[in-house]
Coordinates of C-alpha atoms in Angstrom, one line a residue:
Chain A
M8 CA -0.1 7.6 30.7
T9 CA 3.6 6.6 30.5
I10 CA 5.5 4.2 28.3
S11 CA 7.9 1.8 30.1
W12 CA 11.2 0.6 28.5
L13 CA 9.6 -2.9 28.1
Q14 CA 6.5 -1.5 26.3
A15 CA 8.8 0.6 24.1
A16 CA 10.9 -2.4 23.3
I17 CA 7.8 -4.5 22.3
L18 CA 6.7 -1.6 20.0
G19 CA 10.3 -1.6 18.6
I20 CA 10.0 -5.3 17.6
F21 CA 6.6 -4.6 15.9
A22 CA 8.3 -1.7 14.0
C23 CA 10.9 -4.2 12.7
L24 CA 8.2 -6.5 11.5
S25 CA 5.9 -4.0 10.0
S26 CA 8.0 -1.5 8.0
M27 CA 8.1 -1.4 4.2
P28 CA 11.0 -3.8 3.7
G29 CA 9.9 -5.4 7.0
M30 CA 10.9 -8.7 8.6
A31 CA 7.4 -10.2 8.5
G32 CA 7.1 -10.1 4.7
S33 CA 5.0 -7.5 3.0
S34 CA 1.6 -9.2 3.3
I35 CA 1.8 -9.9 7.0
G36 CA 4.2 -7.0 7.8
N37 CA 3.6 -3.9 5.7
Y38 CA 0.0 -4.6 4.6
T39 CA -1.2 -6.0 8.0
L40 CA 0.9 -4.9 11.0
G41 CA 1.9 -1.7 9.2
R42 CA -1.7 -0.5 8.6
P43 CA -2.4 2.2 11.3
L44 CA -5.7 0.5 12.1
V45 CA -3.9 -2.8 13.1
G46 CA -1.1 -0.8 14.6
G47 CA -3.7 0.9 16.8
L48 CA -4.9 -2.5 18.1
V49 CA -1.3 -3.6 18.8
C50 CA -0.4 -0.3 20.5
G51 CA -3.7 -0.5 22.5
L52 CA -2.9 -4.0 23.7
V53 CA 0.8 -3.1 24.6
L54 CA -0.1 0.1 26.4
G55 CA -3.2 -1.3 28.0
D56 CA -5.8 1.0 26.4
I57 CA -7.4 -0.7 23.4
K58 CA -10.1 1.9 23.0
T59 CA -7.7 4.8 22.6
G60 CA -5.4 2.8 20.5
I61 CA -8.1 1.8 18.0
A62 CA -9.5 5.4 18.0
C63 CA -6.0 6.7 17.1
G64 CA -5.6 3.9 14.5
V65 CA -8.9 4.7 12.8
A66 CA -7.9 8.4 12.6
M67 CA -4.5 7.7 11.3
Q68 CA -5.7 5.1 8.8
L69 CA -7.7 7.7 7.0
V70 CA -4.5 9.7 6.2
Y71 CA -2.8 6.6 5.0
I72 CA -5.7 4.7 3.4
A73 CA -3.7 4.7 0.1
L74 CA -0.2 4.1 1.1
V75 CA 1.0 3.1 -2.3
T76 CA 4.8 2.8 -2.7
P77 CA 5.2 2.9 -6.5
G78 CA 8.7 1.7 -7.4
G79 CA 9.8 1.8 -3.7
T80 CA 9.4 5.5 -3.1
V81 CA 7.7 6.4 0.1
S82 CA 6.1 9.7 1.4
A83 CA 5.7 8.3 4.9
D84 CA 7.0 5.4 6.8
V85 CA 4.5 2.9 8.3
R86 CA 6.6 1.8 11.1
A87 CA 7.0 5.4 12.3
V88 CA 3.3 6.2 11.8
S89 CA 2.0 3.0 13.5
Y90 CA 4.5 2.3 16.2
I91 CA 5.9 5.8 17.1
G92 CA 3.1 8.1 16.0
I93 CA 0.2 6.2 17.5
P94 CA 1.7 5.6 21.0
L95 CA 2.7 9.2 21.3
A96 CA -0.7 10.3 20.1
M97 CA -2.2 8.1 22.8
V98 CA -0.1 9.7 25.5
A99 CA -1.0 13.1 24.2
I100 CA -4.7 12.4 24.2
H101 CA -4.4 11.2 27.8
S102 CA -2.3 14.1 29.0
Q103 CA -4.7 16.6 27.3
G104 CA -7.6 14.9 29.0
L105 CA -9.5 14.4 25.8
V106 CA -12.2 11.8 25.3
A107 CA -10.6 9.0 23.2
T108 CA -13.4 8.6 20.7
S109 CA -14.0 12.4 20.2
G110 CA -13.3 14.2 16.9
T111 CA -10.7 16.4 18.7
A112 CA -8.8 13.4 19.9
A113 CA -8.8 12.0 16.3
N114 CA -7.5 15.3 14.9
L115 CA -4.7 15.4 17.4
A116 CA -3.8 11.9 16.5
K117 CA -3.7 12.7 12.8
S118 CA -1.4 15.7 13.2
M119 CA 1.0 14.0 15.5
G120 CA 1.1 10.7 13.6
T121 CA 1.6 12.3 10.3
L122 CA 4.4 14.5 11.6
V123 CA 6.2 11.5 12.9
G124 CA 5.4 9.5 9.8
T125 CA 6.9 12.1 7.5
V126 CA 10.0 12.4 9.6
G127 CA 10.2 8.6 9.7
T128 CA 10.9 8.5 5.9
V129 CA 14.6 8.7 6.8
L130 CA 14.2 5.3 8.5
F131 CA 13.1 3.7 5.2
Y132 CA 16.1 5.0 3.3
G133 CA 18.4 4.0 6.2
T134 CA 17.2 0.4 6.2
A135 CA 17.3 0.1 2.4
T136 CA 20.8 1.6 2.3
M137 CA 22.1 -0.7 5.0
N138 CA 20.7 -3.7 3.2
L139 CA 23.1 -2.9 0.3
L140 CA 25.9 -4.3 2.6
W141 CA 24.1 -7.7 3.0
Q142 CA 23.3 -7.9 -0.8
H143 CA 27.0 -7.2 -1.5
Y144 CA 27.9 -10.1 0.8
G145 CA 25.2 -12.2 -1.0
W146 CA 26.7 -11.7 -4.4
K147 CA 30.1 -12.9 -3.1
Q148 CA 28.6 -16.0 -1.7
I149 CA 26.8 -16.8 -5.0
D150 CA 30.2 -16.5 -6.8
K151 CA 31.7 -19.0 -4.3
G152 CA 28.8 -21.4 -4.9
N153 CA 27.5 -20.9 -1.4
F154 CA 23.9 -20.8 -2.4
K155 CA 22.4 -21.7 1.0
S156 CA 23.6 -18.5 2.5
L157 CA 21.1 -16.7 0.3
Y158 CA 18.5 -17.5 3.0
F159 CA 20.7 -15.9 5.6
V160 CA 21.2 -12.9 3.4
D161 CA 17.4 -12.5 2.6
W162 CA 15.9 -13.5 6.0
G163 CA 18.7 -13.1 8.6
L164 CA 21.0 -10.2 8.0
P165 CA 18.4 -7.5 7.4
W166 CA 17.5 -7.9 11.1
I167 CA 20.7 -5.9 11.8
S168 CA 19.4 -3.0 9.6
H169 CA 16.2 -3.1 11.5
L170 CA 17.9 -3.2 14.9
V171 CA 19.5 0.1 13.9
F172 CA 16.8 1.8 11.9
S173 CA 13.6 0.3 13.4
F174 CA 14.1 -1.0 16.9
L175 CA 16.3 1.7 18.4
P176 CA 14.5 4.7 17.0
T177 CA 11.1 3.3 18.1
L178 CA 12.5 2.5 21.6
I179 CA 14.1 5.9 22.1
M180 CA 11.3 8.0 20.6
C181 CA 8.5 6.2 22.4
K182 CA 10.3 6.4 25.7
L183 CA 11.6 10.0 25.5
G184 CA 8.8 11.3 23.3
A185 CA 6.2 10.4 25.9
S186 CA 7.6 12.8 28.4
A187 CA 8.0 15.5 25.7
V188 CA 4.4 15.1 24.7
T189 CA 3.2 15.4 28.2
A190 CA 5.3 18.5 28.7
L191 CA 3.7 20.0 25.6
K192 CA 0.5 20.5 27.5
S193 CA 1.8 23.3 29.6
A194 CA 3.9 24.8 26.8
L195 CA 1.0 25.1 24.3
P196 CA -2.5 26.0 25.7
M197 CA -5.4 24.4 24.0
D198 CA -7.1 27.7 22.9
G199 CA -3.8 29.1 21.5
I200 CA -3.1 29.5 17.8
A201 CA -0.6 26.6 17.6
M202 CA -3.0 24.0 19.0
K203 CA -5.9 25.3 16.9
T204 CA -3.8 25.0 13.8
L205 CA -2.7 21.5 14.8
F206 CA -6.3 20.3 15.2
T207 CA -7.4 22.0 12.0
V208 CA -4.6 20.4 10.0
G209 CA -5.6 17.1 11.5
A210 CA -9.0 17.4 10.0
M211 CA -7.6 18.2 6.6
L212 CA -4.8 15.6 6.4
P213 CA -7.1 12.7 5.2
C214 CA -7.8 14.8 2.1
V215 CA -4.2 14.1 1.1
G216 CA -4.7 10.4 1.7
I217 CA -7.8 10.3 -0.5
A218 CA -6.1 12.5 -3.1
I219 CA -3.2 10.0 -3.4
L220 CA -5.8 7.3 -4.0
L221 CA -7.5 9.4 -6.6
K222 CA -4.2 9.9 -8.3
Q223 CA -4.0 6.1 -8.7
I224 CA -7.5 5.7 -10.2
V225 CA -8.1 8.9 -12.1
E226 CA -6.7 9.0 -15.6
K227 CA -9.2 11.2 -17.3
P228 CA -11.8 13.7 -15.9
T229 CA -14.7 11.2 -16.3
D230 CA -13.0 8.9 -13.8
F231 CA -14.1 11.3 -11.1
I232 CA -17.7 10.4 -11.7
P233 CA -17.7 7.1 -9.6
F234 CA -15.9 9.0 -6.8
F235 CA -18.6 11.7 -6.7
V236 CA -21.4 9.2 -7.0
G237 CA -20.0 7.5 -3.9
F238 CA -19.4 10.8 -2.2
T239 CA -23.0 11.9 -2.9
L240 CA -24.5 8.5 -1.8
A241 CA -22.7 8.8 1.6
A242 CA -22.9 12.6 2.2
S243 CA -26.4 13.4 0.9
L244 CA -28.2 10.1 1.2
K245 CA -26.3 9.0 4.3
L246 CA -25.8 5.5 3.1
N247 CA -23.0 3.5 4.7
L248 CA -20.0 2.1 2.9
V249 CA -21.3 -1.4 2.2
S250 CA -24.5 0.0 0.8
C251 CA -22.5 2.3 -1.5
A252 CA -20.4 -0.7 -2.6
V253 CA -23.5 -2.7 -3.4
I254 CA -25.0 0.1 -5.5
S255 CA -21.8 0.4 -7.4
L256 CA -22.0 -3.3 -8.4
I257 CA -24.8 -2.6 -10.9
F258 CA -22.7 0.1 -12.6
A259 CA -19.7 -2.2 -12.5
L260 CA -21.7 -4.9 -14.3
I261 CA -22.9 -2.5 -16.9
F262 CA -19.4 -1.2 -17.6
Y263 CA -18.0 -4.8 -17.7
E264 CA -20.5 -5.8 -20.5
L265 CA -20.0 -2.5 -22.3
E266 CA -16.3 -2.8 -22.3
L267 CA -16.4 -6.3 -23.7
V268 CA -18.7 -5.1 -26.5
L269 CA -16.5 -2.1 -27.2
N270 CA -13.4 -4.3 -27.3
K271 CA -15.0 -6.7 -29.8
R272 CA -16.1 -3.8 -32.0
S273 CA -12.7 -2.1 -31.9
E274 CA -11.0 -5.3 -32.8
A275 CA -13.2 -6.0 -35.9
P276 CA -12.6 -2.8 -38.0
V277 CA -8.8 -3.0 -37.4
T278 CA -8.6 -6.3 -39.3
D279 CA -10.8 -4.9 -42.1
G280 CA -8.5 -1.9 -42.4
A281 CA -5.4 -4.2 -42.6
N282 CA -7.0 -6.1 -45.4
D283 CA -7.8 -2.9 -47.3
D284 CA -4.2 -1.8 -47.0
D285 CA -3.0 -5.2 -48.4
D286 CA -5.4 -4.9 -51.3
E287 CA -4.0 -1.5 -52.2
E288 CA -0.4 -2.7 -52.1
D289 CA -1.3 -5.7 -54.3
I290 CA -2.7 -3.3 -56.9
Chain B
M17 CA 20.6 -31.2 -26.0
Q18 CA 19.7 -34.9 -26.3
E19 CA 18.4 -35.4 -22.8
T20 CA 15.1 -37.3 -22.9
V21 CA 14.5 -37.6 -19.1
N22 CA 11.4 -35.6 -18.4
K23 CA 12.1 -33.7 -15.2
R24 CA 9.2 -32.4 -13.2
I25 CA 9.3 -30.1 -10.2
S26 CA 7.6 -31.8 -7.3
K27 CA 4.6 -30.1 -5.7
R28 CA 6.5 -29.9 -2.4
T29 CA 9.3 -27.9 -4.0
L30 CA 6.8 -25.6 -5.7
T31 CA 5.0 -24.9 -2.4
K32 CA 8.4 -24.3 -0.8
S33 CA 9.3 -21.9 -3.5
F34 CA 6.0 -20.1 -3.2
H35 CA 6.4 -19.8 0.6
H36 CA 9.9 -18.3 0.1
W37 CA 8.4 -15.7 -2.1
F38 CA 5.4 -15.1 0.1
Y39 CA 7.6 -14.3 3.0
G40 CA 10.9 -13.1 1.7
H41 CA 10.2 -11.0 -1.4
L42 CA 11.0 -7.7 0.3
T43 CA 12.9 -8.6 3.4
C44 CA 16.3 -7.7 1.9
F45 CA 15.2 -4.6 0.0
S46 CA 17.6 -2.0 -1.2
Q47 CA 17.2 0.7 -3.8
E48 CA 19.7 -1.1 -6.1
H49 CA 18.2 -4.6 -6.0
M50 CA 14.7 -4.4 -4.8
Q51 CA 13.2 -7.9 -4.9
T52 CA 16.1 -9.6 -6.5
F53 CA 17.1 -11.5 -3.4
G54 CA 13.6 -12.5 -2.7
Y55 CA 13.4 -13.9 -6.2
L56 CA 16.7 -15.8 -5.8
T57 CA 15.5 -17.5 -2.5
S58 CA 12.3 -18.6 -4.2
M59 CA 14.1 -20.0 -7.2
L60 CA 16.8 -21.8 -5.2
P61 CA 14.7 -24.9 -4.2
I62 CA 13.6 -25.3 -7.8
V63 CA 17.1 -25.0 -9.2
E64 CA 18.5 -27.4 -6.7
E65 CA 15.9 -30.0 -7.6
L66 CA 16.2 -29.7 -11.3
Y67 CA 20.0 -29.6 -11.6
P68 CA 22.1 -32.1 -9.5
N69 CA 25.3 -30.6 -10.7
K70 CA 26.6 -27.5 -8.8
E71 CA 27.9 -25.8 -11.9
D72 CA 24.5 -26.1 -13.6
Q73 CA 22.9 -24.7 -10.5
K74 CA 25.2 -21.7 -10.6
E75 CA 24.5 -21.2 -14.3
A76 CA 20.7 -21.3 -13.7
L77 CA 20.7 -19.0 -10.7
K78 CA 22.7 -16.5 -12.7
T79 CA 19.5 -15.8 -14.7
Y80 CA 17.8 -14.5 -11.6
T81 CA 20.5 -12.2 -10.4
A82 CA 19.0 -9.5 -12.7
F83 CA 17.1 -6.7 -11.1
F84 CA 13.5 -7.5 -10.3
N85 CA 10.7 -5.4 -8.8
T86 CA 7.0 -5.5 -9.2
E87 CA 3.8 -5.4 -7.1
P88 CA 4.6 -8.5 -4.9
Q89 CA 1.0 -9.9 -4.5
L90 CA 0.0 -10.0 -8.1
G91 CA 3.6 -10.5 -9.1
S92 CA 3.6 -14.0 -7.7
V93 CA 2.4 -15.1 -11.1
V94 CA 5.8 -14.2 -12.6
I95 CA 7.6 -16.5 -10.2
G96 CA 5.2 -19.3 -11.1
I97 CA 5.8 -18.6 -14.8
T98 CA 9.6 -18.7 -14.4
A99 CA 9.3 -21.9 -12.4
G100 CA 7.6 -23.5 -15.4
L101 CA 10.2 -22.0 -17.8
E102 CA 13.1 -23.3 -15.7
E103 CA 11.5 -26.8 -15.8
A104 CA 11.3 -26.5 -19.6
R105 CA 15.0 -25.4 -19.7
A106 CA 16.1 -28.3 -17.6
N107 CA 14.3 -30.6 -20.0
G108 CA 16.3 -29.3 -22.9
K109 CA 13.5 -27.2 -24.4
D110 CA 14.3 -24.1 -26.4
V111 CA 14.4 -21.8 -23.4
D112 CA 17.5 -19.9 -22.3
G113 CA 18.3 -17.3 -19.7
E114 CA 17.7 -14.5 -22.1
T115 CA 14.1 -15.7 -22.8
I116 CA 13.4 -15.9 -19.1
N117 CA 14.8 -12.5 -18.3
G118 CA 13.1 -10.9 -21.3
L119 CA 9.8 -12.2 -20.0
R120 CA 10.5 -11.2 -16.5
A121 CA 11.5 -7.7 -17.5
G122 CA 8.5 -7.4 -19.8
L123 CA 6.0 -8.4 -17.2
M124 CA 7.2 -6.6 -14.1
G125 CA 6.2 -3.1 -15.3
P126 CA 2.6 -3.8 -16.4
L127 CA 1.9 -6.1 -13.4
A128 CA 3.2 -3.4 -11.0
G129 CA 0.8 -0.9 -12.6
I130 CA -2.2 -3.3 -12.5
G131 CA -1.3 -4.5 -9.0
D132 CA -0.7 -1.1 -7.5
S133 CA -4.1 0.1 -8.7
M134 CA -6.1 -3.1 -8.1
V135 CA -4.6 -4.5 -4.9
V136 CA -3.1 -1.4 -3.1
G137 CA -5.3 1.2 -4.7
T138 CA -8.7 -0.6 -4.6
L139 CA -8.8 -3.9 -2.7
I140 CA -7.0 -2.8 0.5
P141 CA -8.9 0.6 0.7
V142 CA -12.2 -1.2 0.3
I143 CA -11.4 -3.7 3.1
L144 CA -10.1 -0.9 5.2
G145 CA -13.2 1.2 4.6
I146 CA -15.4 -1.6 5.9
S147 CA -13.1 -2.2 8.8
L148 CA -13.1 1.5 9.8
G149 CA -16.9 1.3 10.1
L150 CA -16.6 -1.7 12.3
S151 CA -14.1 0.0 14.6
T152 CA -16.1 3.1 15.2
G153 CA -16.1 4.0 18.8
G154 CA -12.8 2.3 19.6
S155 CA -14.0 -1.3 19.0
P156 CA -11.2 -3.8 18.0
V157 CA -13.6 -5.7 15.7
G158 CA -12.7 -3.8 12.6
A159 CA -9.0 -4.3 13.1
I160 CA -9.5 -8.0 13.6
F161 CA -11.8 -8.2 10.6
Y162 CA -9.1 -6.6 8.4
I163 CA -6.3 -8.9 9.7
I164 CA -8.4 -12.0 8.9
V165 CA -9.9 -11.0 5.5
W166 CA -6.8 -9.4 4.0
N167 CA -4.4 -12.2 5.1
L168 CA -6.7 -15.0 3.7
L169 CA -7.1 -13.1 0.4
A170 CA -3.4 -12.3 0.2
Y171 CA -2.2 -15.8 1.0
F172 CA -4.6 -17.8 -1.2
G173 CA -4.7 -15.2 -3.9
M174 CA -0.9 -15.2 -4.2
R175 CA -0.8 -19.0 -4.1
F176 CA -3.4 -19.1 -6.8
A177 CA -1.4 -16.7 -9.0
Y178 CA 1.8 -18.6 -8.5
F179 CA 0.4 -22.0 -9.4
K180 CA -1.6 -20.5 -12.4
G181 CA 1.6 -19.0 -13.6
Y182 CA 3.4 -22.4 -13.3
E183 CA 0.6 -24.3 -15.1
M184 CA -0.3 -21.9 -17.8
G185 CA 3.0 -20.0 -18.4
D186 CA 2.6 -16.6 -20.0
K187 CA -1.1 -17.4 -20.9
A188 CA -1.8 -16.7 -17.2
V189 CA -1.0 -13.1 -17.9
E190 CA -3.1 -12.8 -21.0
F191 CA -6.2 -13.1 -18.7
L192 CA -4.9 -10.0 -16.9
V193 CA -3.9 -7.8 -19.8
G194 CA -6.3 -9.2 -22.5
A195 CA -9.7 -7.9 -23.5
Q196 CA -11.6 -9.6 -20.6
G197 CA -9.0 -8.6 -18.1
K198 CA -9.4 -5.0 -19.3
A199 CA -13.2 -5.2 -18.8
I200 CA -12.8 -6.6 -15.4
R201 CA -10.3 -3.9 -14.4
K202 CA -12.7 -1.3 -15.6
A203 CA -15.6 -2.8 -13.6
I204 CA -13.4 -3.0 -10.5
S205 CA -12.3 0.6 -10.9
I206 CA -15.9 1.7 -10.8
I207 CA -16.5 -0.1 -7.5
G208 CA -13.2 1.3 -6.2
G209 CA -14.0 4.8 -7.2
T210 CA -17.5 4.7 -5.6
V211 CA -16.1 3.2 -2.3
V212 CA -13.3 5.8 -2.1
G213 CA -16.0 8.5 -2.6
S214 CA -18.1 7.2 0.2
V215 CA -15.1 6.7 2.5
A216 CA -14.2 10.4 1.9
A217 CA -17.7 11.6 2.6
T218 CA -18.1 9.4 5.7
W219 CA -14.7 9.9 7.4
V220 CA -13.3 13.2 6.2
S221 CA -14.8 16.4 7.4
V222 CA -13.4 19.8 6.7
T223 CA -15.7 22.5 8.1
T224 CA -15.5 26.3 8.4
A225 CA -16.5 28.3 11.5
F226 CA -17.1 31.4 9.4
K227 CA -20.2 33.3 10.5
L228 CA -21.5 36.8 9.9
R229 CA -23.5 38.4 12.7
N230 CA -25.7 41.5 12.6
S231 CA -25.4 44.3 15.2
S232 CA -27.5 42.5 17.8
G233 CA -25.2 39.4 17.6
K234 CA -27.6 37.2 15.7
V235 CA -26.0 35.0 13.0
F236 CA -27.3 35.9 9.6
L237 CA -24.8 34.0 7.5
N238 CA -23.5 30.6 8.6
L239 CA -21.1 29.7 5.7
Q240 CA -20.9 26.0 6.6
D241 CA -24.7 25.6 6.4
K242 CA -24.9 27.5 3.2
L243 CA -22.2 25.4 1.6
D244 CA -23.9 22.2 2.7
S245 CA -27.2 23.3 1.3
V246 CA -25.6 23.7 -2.1
Y247 CA -23.9 20.2 -1.9
P248 CA -23.4 18.3 1.3
G249 CA -19.7 18.0 2.0
L250 CA -18.7 20.7 -0.5
L251 CA -15.8 22.1 1.4
T252 CA -14.4 18.5 2.1
A253 CA -14.7 17.6 -1.6
G254 CA -13.1 20.9 -2.6
F255 CA -10.1 20.3 -0.4
I256 CA -9.7 16.8 -1.7
L257 CA -9.8 18.1 -5.3
M258 CA -7.3 20.7 -4.5
C259 CA -4.9 18.1 -3.0
W260 CA -5.4 15.9 -6.1
W261 CA -4.8 18.8 -8.5
L262 CA -1.6 19.8 -6.7
M263 CA -0.2 16.2 -6.6
A264 CA -1.4 14.9 -10.0
K265 CA -1.3 18.0 -12.1
K266 CA 1.4 20.1 -10.5
N267 CA 3.6 17.3 -9.4
V268 CA 3.8 18.6 -5.8
S269 CA 4.9 15.9 -3.4
A270 CA 2.6 14.6 -0.7
G271 CA 4.9 16.1 2.0
K272 CA 4.8 19.6 0.4
T273 CA 1.0 19.3 0.0
M274 CA 0.7 18.6 3.7
I275 CA 2.9 21.6 4.5
L276 CA 0.6 23.8 2.4
L277 CA -2.3 22.5 4.4
V278 CA -0.5 23.6 7.6
I279 CA -0.1 27.1 6.1
I280 CA -3.8 27.2 5.0
A281 CA -4.9 26.0 8.5
F282 CA -2.7 28.6 10.3
I283 CA -4.0 31.5 8.2
G284 CA -7.5 30.2 8.5
V285 CA -7.3 30.0 12.2
L286 CA -5.9 33.5 12.4
V287 CA -8.7 35.0 10.5
G288 CA -11.4 32.9 12.1
F289 CA -12.3 30.8 9.1
F290 CA -11.3 27.6 10.9
N291 CA -12.0 27.0 14.6
P292 CA -11.9 23.5 15.9
G293 CA -13.8 24.7 19.0
L294 CA -11.3 23.5 21.6
S295 CA -11.7 23.7 25.3
Y296 CA -10.7 21.8 28.4

């Protein structure tokens, strides 16, 4: 499998649209086109192998299932993961002759995509820094009373940042990376330590993704309980995801009612206490 | 302020303002002014309609040049609230730029926290989890399902939040941060936690190749089977907990945690604890 200049350019445009401060807006861009699962579909369509594209997307999506960017800090860049990592992983899977839907192919995709995604963080900071220029221009226009140019500043000028930090890096890395990845096959034999490590890491990487999600939802140790109930339902009882979600509804309902009662009760004594205090002061 | 004319923002302008936010809240992002320009573009149609005079427009816009950043989906409610406040200000009510900015600054933090855990931390992973199941074996169905479901929820959810904010003012937020809102968030976090657990058990698999053989080559200890007989998926759960502990308790960054996994994998492969069983 090879990537032509045209294919690489199309991927480059998707990179512009999908990145964190992307040109398609965060709902359609970052949270739709930027998700590796959707990226896998797009890359599959562009490179003409939907099955491998989706398989890579599914694998990568696990690592980035919780791509939360609190306060605009990123640990990985979606445009690099979805539109550089996935195409290169697809090329690698083809050149290694792996079955696209196999676990080994998935682990290769995870290692490769994550590596590219981590390196891609520099693209995020590059874009955000270059946008400072446009914002600076925007402030001047507001001072002059040129309000309409705000649209140009917010929707037009950032395309230049993306041309430099999304389009060109994607174009070049997809085009040149493809031959590098193919050359990797002869450099690193499959049964060597390097490749074995690469595949083992691929299997472990989603643990980081899940852990980031847990970091969001766990505040105290008991918050782990729903997680382990879900884990047990799926691992021991072999229930699928929707079934697990349905079972969790009954617990959610109980907690909802409980929380309401608890809130009411905690509100009541507080007012009593305030009255007591007032009485003492009066005396 | 003796003005008696009751100005109202037209529905068309409100929709325009919402669309500007829906599209442009993060397009011109920088570390210095994250969503400020997105905010300005969504307030501009409203300001232009309410104030015919250029100087008044400039004065009103000045309010929104202050830094703004929140979770953009749920944060739509803030734009709606300020649209309502701006209308009140144009009608000579007791609202000034400071009131508006105080409210904006007070809301963006809590809403970012709720939005990050509810939208990005729960809703998206749940839809993605279901989509992953549909895409098993390389089928595009899951990806298409995600595109449709998420975008419908995002667009109409954000629209709902925006207009609720405009109609109800800061009462719209009471629902989110009040007693009932707290109970709903608790309930949703239970569903979120359970689904994340089942996603982990279904899709993540860390296994060991460690086996002990007796002199005749027969396996008498298969560690993976032993671990699974204690608790299925024990090793996977252990690795997840370790990553969580490093990141949440030891403040190790995600990148460094990944590097640590590379080191563990490398040593594990060397001593034969891990073996992905590769062959051509």
